[in-house]
Amino acid sequence: MGKKVLVLGTGAQGTTVAKRLDLEPNVDKIICADYDEAAAKELAGSLTKAEGCFCDASNKAEIAALLDGCFMVVNALPLAFGKNVIDAALEAKCNYQDFAAPEGFEDTWEKCMYKLLTEYNEKFKAIGKLAIMGTGSAPGTMCVVARDTMKELDECDTIYMNVYEGVEAKRFQPYWWSPVTALADMDDLPVAWVNGEFVNTKPFSLPIERTYDYVGYPVRFVEHAHDEPFYVGMRAKDLFKGCKNAYFKYGGVGIEFAEPLARAGLLKREPVEVDGQMVNIHHAILGKLPAPPKFAREIEEILEEGLVSDTGAFVVEAMGKKDGKEVRVESHLFAPGFVESYEKFGVTGEQYLTGQGGFMFTKLFVNDFLKDMSGFISSAELSEEANDQYLKYAEELEITIERRIIEDDPYFKNQEPVKEYKPWWDMPTITKVEL
């Protein structure tokens, strides 16, 4: 008997998952649900196995009603709705997947992730179902690649997960995904795994520089708020070869836009006094940022105006020991860029990699590669068989990995433990995360 899947949210990610599920023989029915009922029905009307309906995700009872008879729910809604969807999935005793770390469980996002991976892990185990968070491209595909990279090491000291967004249009377009999420991430304190402890670093700090042959020029990466170091730290001993340090590093157009604003104190989300009036400058900046292109015609217009560059990098660097030697293992992920993604699939490169990255986790679910797992886990915790299968699915979708192994590595030898530091705008020092 085929499976019934609820896809909550019909934006770029939810739409990609629904369209791909429509081609899966093990799926009989897809429910596309959104607060925008017209959008949900329009999407469902373009598919053969789907129906579209309204759902107010602020009402847990409405979600629970839609989950009747469902094998799983794919949560592609904003993070604020995460708790409602997760609790509804528990009540309905069905599997769960989302694209990031949901909010609403604790007062910090680190505590939210910890609660999900501990307390909610036990709750999902009790009902024999599996929930996975962080299943886009980063986090998501990045975590699968990091796990695969561990095959090349006997011991792991440090992992860098580096993303460079080098797609730049001639028009003003600093972000190719939600500007709301992008600017919030720029203002949040990053989490890192340092000397076996979770710490908060400061945005835009601890820079590293890399030159990748396919980019062709030096790229500067800095600290950025992302889930991956937390996922690695939680399972460092058993899944990441005893990893002591893990960082997420980000560089490119979005960083170059946001960094001087942060230096001037303009990204803070609290109102500030300006000429005797309270002003939320963060919201004012958001109001001037263009939305990312969503429809084919919008992408065409950008391409007609021209791109300044169409490049990027998505790299896991793992430093450690293999056969007694110090080595650095680089896993470079390659996927269709902006132009190629539009020509082949009618979307941007960002939409393609994030959407397909998420769908491949859903495909593992519906094809029973996760049937022996239960609990609430991150995308870094797949079984080895499921991790390998994910990468096979990726190759079918033109997403591939190139592995490079460097011995006598200068980066490794020149590393120093992270101690106290002050970024150039004199913010406080590194702080320990309390969970």
Short mmCIF file of C-alpha atoms in Angstrom, two decimals:
data_model
loop_
_atom_site.label_atom_id
_atom_site.label_comp_id
_atom_site.label_asym_id
_atom_site.label_seq_id
_atom_site.Cartn_x
_atom_site.Cartn_y
_atom_site.Cartn_z
CA MET A 1 0.00 0.00 0.00
CA GLY A 2 1.32 3.41 -0.94
CA LYS A 3 1.98 6.21 1.52
CA LYS A 4 0.09 9.42 2.24
CA VAL A 5 2.25 12.50 2.85
CA LEU A 6 1.28 15.92 4.19
CA VAL A 7 3.39 18.79 2.81
CA LEU A 8 2.84 21.87 4.97
CA GLY A 9 3.83 25.06 3.18
CA THR A 10 3.80 25.63 -0.57
CA GLY A 11 6.78 27.95 -0.96
CA ALA A 12 9.87 26.97 -2.92
CA GLN A 13 10.87 24.08 -0.65
CA GLY A 14 7.41 22.61 -0.13
CA THR A 15 6.63 22.90 -3.83
CA THR A 16 9.83 21.07 -4.81
CA VAL A 17 9.13 18.22 -2.38
CA ALA A 18 5.51 17.88 -3.54
CA LYS A 19 6.47 17.80 -7.21
CA ARG A 20 9.12 15.15 -6.62
CA LEU A 21 6.81 13.06 -4.44
CA ASP A 22 4.30 13.02 -7.28
CA LEU A 23 6.79 10.87 -9.21
CA GLU A 24 7.42 8.39 -6.39
CA PRO A 25 5.68 5.01 -6.91
CA ASN A 26 5.50 4.39 -3.13
CA VAL A 27 3.39 7.53 -2.62
CA ASP A 28 -0.35 7.31 -3.25
CA LYS A 29 -1.52 10.70 -2.00
CA ILE A 30 -0.03 14.12 -1.27
CA ILE A 31 -1.86 16.77 0.73
CA CYS A 32 -0.56 20.26 -0.04
CA ALA A 33 -1.63 22.62 2.75
CA ASP A 34 -1.00 26.31 3.30
CA TYR A 35 -2.59 29.40 4.83
CA ASP A 36 -2.71 30.60 1.21
CA GLU A 37 -5.38 28.16 0.07
CA ALA A 38 -5.25 29.32 -3.55
CA ALA A 39 -1.51 28.60 -3.75
CA ALA A 40 -2.00 25.14 -2.21
CA LYS A 41 -4.76 24.26 -4.66
CA GLU A 42 -2.80 25.63 -7.61
CA LEU A 43 0.16 23.42 -6.72
CA ALA A 44 -2.04 20.38 -6.19
CA GLY A 45 -3.77 21.01 -9.51
CA SER A 46 -0.45 20.68 -11.31
CA LEU A 47 0.15 17.21 -9.79
CA THR A 48 -1.51 13.83 -10.33
CA LYS A 49 -1.70 12.51 -6.75
CA ALA A 50 -2.34 15.69 -4.76
CA GLU A 51 -5.10 17.71 -3.21
CA GLY A 52 -4.75 21.25 -1.91
CA CYS A 53 -6.32 22.70 1.19
CA PHE A 54 -6.22 25.52 3.74
CA CYS A 55 -4.34 25.14 7.02
CA ASP A 56 -3.75 27.66 9.76
CA ALA A 57 -0.61 26.21 11.33
CA SER A 58 -1.03 28.39 14.42
CA ASN A 59 -3.88 25.99 15.27
CA LYS A 60 -2.42 22.61 16.21
CA ALA A 61 -5.83 20.93 15.91
CA GLU A 62 -6.03 21.86 12.22
CA ILE A 63 -2.65 20.23 11.58
CA ALA A 64 -3.63 17.13 13.53
CA ALA A 65 -6.81 16.74 11.48
CA LEU A 66 -4.82 16.75 8.23
CA LEU A 67 -2.41 14.13 9.61
CA ASP A 68 -5.10 11.46 9.89
CA GLY A 69 -3.77 8.41 8.02
CA CYS A 70 -0.52 10.13 7.00
CA PHE A 71 2.81 8.30 6.89
CA MET A 72 4.72 11.55 7.43
CA VAL A 73 4.57 15.33 7.44
CA VAL A 74 7.11 17.54 5.67
CA ASN A 75 7.19 20.90 7.45
CA ALA A 76 8.15 23.64 4.99
CA LEU A 77 6.63 26.45 7.07
CA PRO A 78 8.44 29.31 8.85
CA LEU A 79 10.32 28.22 11.99
CA ALA A 80 7.78 29.76 14.35
CA PHE A 81 5.23 27.04 13.51
CA GLY A 82 7.63 24.19 14.25
CA LYS A 83 6.42 23.34 17.75
CA ASN A 84 2.80 23.03 16.65
CA VAL A 85 3.68 20.74 13.75
CA ILE A 86 6.00 18.54 15.84
CA ASP A 87 3.48 18.17 18.65
CA ALA A 88 0.73 17.37 16.13
CA ALA A 89 2.96 14.70 14.54
CA LEU A 90 3.51 13.15 17.96
CA GLU A 91 -0.23 13.05 18.64
CA ALA A 92 -0.94 11.55 15.21
CA LYS A 93 1.98 9.09 15.57
CA CYS A 94 3.54 9.88 12.22
CA ASN A 95 7.03 10.65 10.94
CA TYR A 96 8.27 14.25 10.70
CA GLN A 97 10.76 16.23 8.61
CA ASP A 98 11.67 19.91 8.48
CA PHE A 99 14.32 22.11 6.88
CA ALA A 100 15.87 23.81 9.94
CA ALA A 101 15.76 23.90 13.75
CA PRO A 102 12.20 24.86 14.81
CA GLU A 103 11.54 27.60 17.33
CA GLY A 104 9.20 27.86 20.31
CA PHE A 105 10.58 25.21 22.68
CA GLU A 106 13.06 27.28 24.71
CA ASP A 107 14.34 30.85 24.91
CA THR A 108 17.46 30.24 22.76
CA TRP A 109 17.88 28.27 19.56
CA GLU A 110 20.68 26.18 21.10
CA LYS A 111 18.34 25.11 23.91
CA CYS A 112 15.62 24.38 21.34
CA MET A 113 17.94 22.07 19.39
CA TYR A 114 19.13 20.38 22.58
CA LYS A 115 15.57 19.76 23.77
CA LEU A 116 14.56 18.27 20.44
CA LEU A 117 17.60 15.98 20.26
CA THR A 118 17.13 14.76 23.84
CA GLU A 119 13.60 15.07 25.29
CA TYR A 120 11.78 14.86 21.95
CA ASN A 121 14.11 12.11 20.83
CA GLU A 122 12.68 9.97 23.62
CA LYS A 123 9.10 10.99 22.79
CA PHE A 124 9.42 9.90 19.16
CA LYS A 125 11.17 6.69 20.16
CA ALA A 126 8.22 5.92 22.43
CA ILE A 127 5.83 5.95 19.46
CA GLY A 128 8.27 4.17 17.13
CA LYS A 129 8.47 7.08 14.66
CA LEU A 130 11.32 9.16 13.27
CA ALA A 131 11.69 12.94 13.12
CA ILE A 132 14.57 14.64 11.30
CA MET A 133 15.40 18.35 11.48
CA GLY A 134 17.72 20.42 9.34
CA THR A 135 17.15 18.78 5.96
CA GLY A 136 17.76 21.45 3.33
CA SER A 137 21.11 22.00 1.68
CA ALA A 138 22.83 23.55 4.73
CA PRO A 139 21.99 22.13 7.17
CA GLY A 140 21.05 18.91 5.43
CA THR A 141 23.18 17.92 2.49
CA MET A 142 26.13 19.54 4.28
CA CYS A 143 25.67 17.15 7.21
CA VAL A 144 25.46 14.09 4.95
CA VAL A 145 28.69 15.16 3.23
CA ALA A 146 30.38 15.73 6.60
CA ARG A 147 29.43 12.22 7.72
CA ASP A 148 30.70 10.74 4.46
CA THR A 149 33.98 12.61 4.87
CA MET A 150 34.60 10.78 8.15
CA LYS A 151 35.27 7.60 6.14
CA GLU A 152 38.68 9.05 5.27
CA LEU A 153 39.84 9.61 8.88
CA ASP A 154 40.71 7.48 11.89
CA GLU A 155 40.55 10.51 14.21
CA CYS A 156 39.01 13.93 13.57
CA ASP A 157 40.31 17.12 15.16
CA THR A 158 38.51 19.95 13.35
CA ILE A 159 35.69 20.31 10.82
CA TYR A 160 35.03 23.46 8.81
CA MET A 161 31.78 23.59 6.85
CA ASN A 162 32.27 26.38 4.31
CA VAL A 163 29.62 27.93 2.05
CA TYR A 164 30.48 30.65 -0.44
CA GLU A 165 27.60 32.38 -2.25
CA GLY A 166 29.24 33.89 -5.32
CA VAL A 167 26.16 34.49 -7.47
CA GLU A 168 25.82 38.23 -8.05
CA ALA A 169 23.34 39.96 -10.33
CA LYS A 170 23.78 43.35 -11.95
CA ARG A 171 20.66 44.45 -10.09
CA PHE A 172 20.66 44.83 -6.30
CA GLN A 173 19.92 41.32 -5.03
CA PRO A 174 22.03 40.45 -1.97
CA TYR A 175 20.02 37.32 -1.03
CA TRP A 176 18.56 34.51 -3.14
CA TRP A 177 16.38 33.20 -0.30
CA SER A 178 14.30 34.85 2.44
CA PRO A 179 15.85 38.22 3.42
CA VAL A 180 14.01 37.94 6.77
CA THR A 181 15.86 34.70 7.59
CA ALA A 182 19.12 35.95 6.11
CA LEU A 183 19.31 39.14 8.18
CA ALA A 184 18.16 37.36 11.35
CA ASP A 185 20.98 34.84 10.92
CA MET A 186 23.45 37.68 10.42
CA ASP A 187 22.43 39.17 13.78
CA ASP A 188 22.29 35.90 15.76
CA LEU A 189 25.26 34.63 17.74
CA PRO A 190 26.85 31.68 15.93
CA VAL A 191 27.34 28.43 17.79
CA ALA A 192 30.60 26.50 17.46
CA TRP A 193 32.03 23.32 18.96
CA VAL A 194 35.39 24.32 20.43
CA ASN A 195 37.69 22.09 22.45
CA GLY A 196 34.78 19.74 23.10
CA GLU A 197 32.33 22.41 24.31
CA PHE A 198 29.54 24.43 22.74
CA VAL A 199 30.34 28.14 22.60
CA ASN A 200 28.85 31.26 21.08
CA THR A 201 31.20 33.12 18.78
CA LYS A 202 30.51 36.53 17.27
CA PRO A 203 29.05 37.15 13.82
CA PHE A 204 31.64 37.84 11.09
CA SER A 205 34.54 36.83 13.35
CA LEU A 206 37.33 34.20 13.16
CA PRO A 207 37.94 34.66 9.42
CA ILE A 208 39.63 32.03 7.29
CA GLU A 209 40.71 32.37 3.66
CA ARG A 210 40.61 29.71 0.98
CA THR A 211 41.33 29.68 -2.76
CA TYR A 212 39.40 27.01 -4.64
CA ASP A 213 40.50 26.33 -8.21
CA TYR A 214 36.96 26.47 -9.61
CA VAL A 215 36.34 29.88 -7.99
CA GLY A 216 39.74 31.22 -8.97
CA TYR A 217 40.35 33.88 -6.33
CA PRO A 218 40.75 34.01 -2.52
CA VAL A 219 37.50 33.71 -0.59
CA ARG A 220 37.06 35.00 2.95
CA PHE A 221 34.81 32.96 5.24
CA VAL A 222 33.56 34.11 8.66
CA GLU A 223 31.50 32.82 11.58
CA HIS A 224 27.78 32.62 10.89
CA ALA A 225 24.78 31.32 12.86
CA HIS A 226 23.94 27.84 11.57
CA ASP A 227 22.90 24.49 13.02
CA GLU A 228 25.68 22.24 11.74
CA PRO A 229 28.31 22.69 14.50
CA PHE A 230 25.66 21.85 17.09
CA TYR A 231 24.70 18.66 15.26
CA VAL A 232 28.36 17.62 15.03
CA GLY A 233 29.06 18.39 18.68
CA MET A 234 26.08 16.38 19.88
CA ARG A 235 27.41 13.26 18.14
CA ALA A 236 31.13 14.07 17.99
CA LYS A 237 32.28 10.96 19.82
CA ASP A 238 30.28 8.26 18.03
CA LEU A 239 29.67 9.67 14.53
CA PHE A 240 32.48 12.20 13.95
CA LYS A 241 35.60 10.32 15.03
CA GLY A 242 35.99 12.27 18.29
CA CYS A 243 35.86 15.71 16.62
CA LYS A 244 37.04 18.45 19.00
CA ASN A 245 36.18 21.56 16.95
CA ALA A 246 33.44 22.30 14.41
CA TYR A 247 32.58 25.58 12.70
CA PHE A 248 30.17 26.83 10.05
CA LYS A 249 31.83 29.46 7.86
CA TYR A 250 30.06 31.67 5.35
CA GLY A 251 31.26 34.07 2.68
CA GLY A 252 30.12 35.91 -0.41
CA VAL A 253 27.69 38.59 -1.52
CA GLY A 254 25.33 38.35 1.46
CA ILE A 255 28.16 38.63 3.98
CA GLU A 256 29.70 41.57 2.12
CA PHE A 257 26.35 43.37 2.25
CA ALA A 258 25.59 42.66 5.92
CA GLU A 259 29.00 42.98 7.58
CA PRO A 260 29.34 46.79 7.45
CA LEU A 261 25.73 47.12 8.63
CA ALA A 262 26.55 44.93 11.62
CA ARG A 263 29.68 46.96 12.30
CA ALA A 264 27.53 50.10 12.40
CA GLY A 265 25.02 48.41 14.73
CA LEU A 266 22.23 48.50 12.16
CA LEU A 267 21.21 44.82 12.23
CA LYS A 268 19.96 44.73 15.81
CA ARG A 269 16.29 43.82 15.93
CA GLU A 270 15.43 46.04 18.92
CA PRO A 271 14.22 49.61 18.28
CA VAL A 272 16.75 52.37 18.84
CA GLU A 273 16.32 56.09 19.39
CA VAL A 274 16.98 58.27 16.34
CA ASP A 275 16.34 62.04 16.59
CA GLY A 276 14.03 61.53 19.54
CA GLN A 277 12.01 58.72 17.92
CA MET A 278 12.17 54.97 18.41
CA VAL A 279 13.03 53.29 15.11
CA ASN A 280 13.45 49.62 14.22
CA ILE A 281 16.31 49.94 11.77
CA HIS A 282 16.45 46.19 11.14
CA HIS A 283 12.88 46.28 9.81
CA ALA A 284 13.61 49.41 7.80
CA ILE A 285 16.50 47.66 6.04
CA LEU A 286 14.32 44.60 5.40
CA GLY A 287 11.74 46.85 3.81
CA LYS A 288 14.29 47.92 1.20
CA LEU A 289 15.58 44.45 0.34
CA PRO A 290 14.16 42.84 -2.81
CA ALA A 291 12.42 39.49 -2.48
CA PRO A 292 14.21 36.59 -4.13
CA PRO A 293 12.92 35.61 -7.56
CA LYS A 294 10.17 33.01 -7.29
CA PHE A 295 8.69 32.69 -10.76
CA ALA A 296 10.34 31.85 -14.08
CA ARG A 297 9.72 35.30 -15.54
CA GLU A 298 11.48 36.97 -12.60
CA ILE A 299 14.52 34.76 -13.10
CA GLU A 300 14.48 35.49 -16.84
CA GLU A 301 14.52 39.22 -16.17
CA ILE A 302 17.60 38.88 -13.95
CA LEU A 303 19.37 36.84 -16.60
CA GLU A 304 18.41 39.32 -19.33
CA GLU A 305 19.90 42.16 -17.25
CA GLY A 306 22.99 40.02 -16.69
CA LEU A 307 24.98 38.39 -13.90
CA VAL A 308 28.24 39.72 -12.50
CA SER A 309 29.25 36.21 -11.43
CA ASP A 310 27.76 32.73 -11.23
CA THR A 311 29.99 30.77 -8.89
CA GLY A 312 30.08 29.33 -5.40
CA ALA A 313 31.62 26.76 -3.09
CA PHE A 314 30.16 24.16 -0.73
CA VAL A 315 32.98 22.40 1.09
CA VAL A 316 33.54 20.23 4.13
CA GLU A 317 37.12 20.33 5.44
CA ALA A 318 38.00 17.72 8.03
CA MET A 319 41.43 17.72 9.67
CA GLY A 320 42.70 14.76 11.63
CA LYS A 321 44.72 11.56 11.36
CA LYS A 322 44.71 8.65 8.95
CA ASP A 323 47.12 5.74 9.44
CA GLY A 324 49.07 7.87 11.91
CA LYS A 325 49.53 10.80 9.50
CA GLU A 326 48.03 14.28 9.85
CA VAL A 327 45.78 14.97 6.87
CA ARG A 328 43.08 17.34 5.69
CA VAL A 329 40.20 15.83 3.77
CA GLU A 330 38.20 18.18 1.54
CA SER A 331 34.79 17.19 0.19
CA HIS A 332 33.68 19.61 -2.54
CA LEU A 333 30.03 19.47 -3.52
CA PHE A 334 29.12 20.47 -7.08
CA ALA A 335 25.59 21.25 -8.26
CA PRO A 336 24.00 23.22 -11.11
CA GLY A 337 24.65 26.96 -10.80
CA PHE A 338 22.22 29.81 -11.39
CA VAL A 339 22.18 29.71 -15.19
CA GLU A 340 22.26 25.91 -15.47
CA SER A 341 19.52 25.47 -12.84
CA TYR A 342 17.26 27.83 -14.73
CA GLU A 343 17.97 26.32 -18.14
CA LYS A 344 17.37 22.75 -16.93
CA PHE A 345 14.81 23.14 -14.16
CA GLY A 346 13.35 26.65 -14.32
CA VAL A 347 14.65 27.68 -10.85
CA THR A 348 17.67 29.41 -9.30
CA GLY A 349 20.68 27.42 -8.09
CA GLU A 350 19.72 28.18 -4.47
CA GLN A 351 16.21 26.87 -5.02
CA TYR A 352 17.50 23.76 -6.77
CA LEU A 353 20.07 22.68 -4.20
CA THR A 354 17.90 23.43 -1.14
CA GLY A 355 14.76 21.89 -2.62
CA GLN A 356 16.45 18.74 -3.89
CA GLY A 357 18.47 18.47 -0.69
CA GLY A 358 15.26 18.39 1.30
CA PHE A 359 13.46 16.04 -1.05
CA MET A 360 16.20 13.41 -0.83
CA PHE A 361 15.50 13.01 2.89
CA THR A 362 11.79 12.60 2.08
CA LYS A 363 12.70 10.01 -0.55
CA LEU A 364 14.65 8.04 2.07
CA PHE A 365 11.52 8.04 4.23
CA VAL A 366 9.03 6.91 1.58
CA ASN A 367 11.38 4.25 0.19
CA ASP A 368 11.89 2.74 3.66
CA PHE A 369 15.61 3.43 4.06
CA LEU A 370 14.78 4.90 7.50
CA LYS A 371 12.27 2.27 8.66
CA ASP A 372 14.60 0.86 11.34
CA MET A 373 15.24 4.27 12.93
CA SER A 374 13.16 6.14 15.51
CA GLY A 375 13.55 9.21 17.68
CA PHE A 376 14.23 12.87 16.92
CA ILE A 377 17.55 13.31 15.11
CA SER A 378 19.46 15.82 13.04
CA SER A 379 20.42 15.32 9.41
CA ALA A 380 23.91 14.37 10.64
CA GLU A 381 22.60 11.18 12.26
CA LEU A 382 21.45 8.97 9.39
CA SER A 383 22.53 5.36 9.38
CA GLU A 384 25.55 4.69 7.17
CA GLU A 385 23.33 2.87 4.67
CA ALA A 386 20.89 5.80 4.48
CA ASN A 387 23.75 8.30 4.21
CA ASP A 388 25.21 6.36 1.28
CA GLN A 389 21.81 6.09 -0.38
CA TYR A 390 21.28 9.84 -0.03
CA LEU A 391 24.46 10.47 -1.99
CA LYS A 392 23.32 8.02 -4.68
CA TYR A 393 20.09 9.97 -5.01
CA ALA A 394 22.15 13.16 -5.20
CA GLU A 395 24.18 11.89 -8.16
CA GLU A 396 20.95 11.15 -10.01
CA LEU A 397 20.03 14.82 -9.52
CA GLU A 398 23.42 16.12 -10.77
CA ILE A 399 24.70 16.84 -7.26
CA THR A 400 28.14 15.27 -6.85
CA ILE A 401 31.11 15.20 -4.48
CA GLU A 402 34.81 15.48 -5.29
CA ARG A 403 37.14 14.28 -2.55
CA ARG A 404 40.63 15.77 -2.09
CA ILE A 405 43.10 14.48 0.52
CA ILE A 406 46.08 16.66 1.51
CA GLU A 407 48.96 15.42 3.64
CA ASP A 408 51.42 17.71 5.46
CA ASP A 409 48.65 20.31 5.47
CA PRO A 410 49.69 23.89 6.35
CA TYR A 411 46.21 24.79 7.64
CA PHE A 412 46.29 21.92 10.10
CA LYS A 413 49.79 22.61 11.36
CA ASN A 414 49.19 26.34 11.83
CA GLN A 415 45.98 25.96 13.80
CA GLU A 416 45.73 27.42 17.27
CA PRO A 417 42.97 26.74 19.82
CA VAL A 418 40.29 29.42 19.90
CA LYS A 419 40.91 31.64 22.91
CA GLU A 420 39.54 35.02 23.85
CA TYR A 421 39.39 37.49 21.02
CA LYS A 422 37.76 40.76 20.07
CA PRO A 423 36.42 41.39 16.58
CA TRP A 424 37.19 44.72 15.01
CA TRP A 425 34.11 46.40 16.43
CA ASP A 426 35.13 45.46 19.98
CA MET A 427 32.32 43.13 20.99
CA PRO A 428 32.63 40.81 24.03
CA THR A 429 34.74 37.69 24.01
CA ILE A 430 33.70 34.14 23.24
CA THR A 431 31.09 32.74 25.64
CA LYS A 432 30.11 29.24 26.69
CA VAL A 433 26.64 28.01 25.72
CA GLU A 434 24.41 27.00 28.63
CA LEU A 435 22.01 24.20 27.74
#
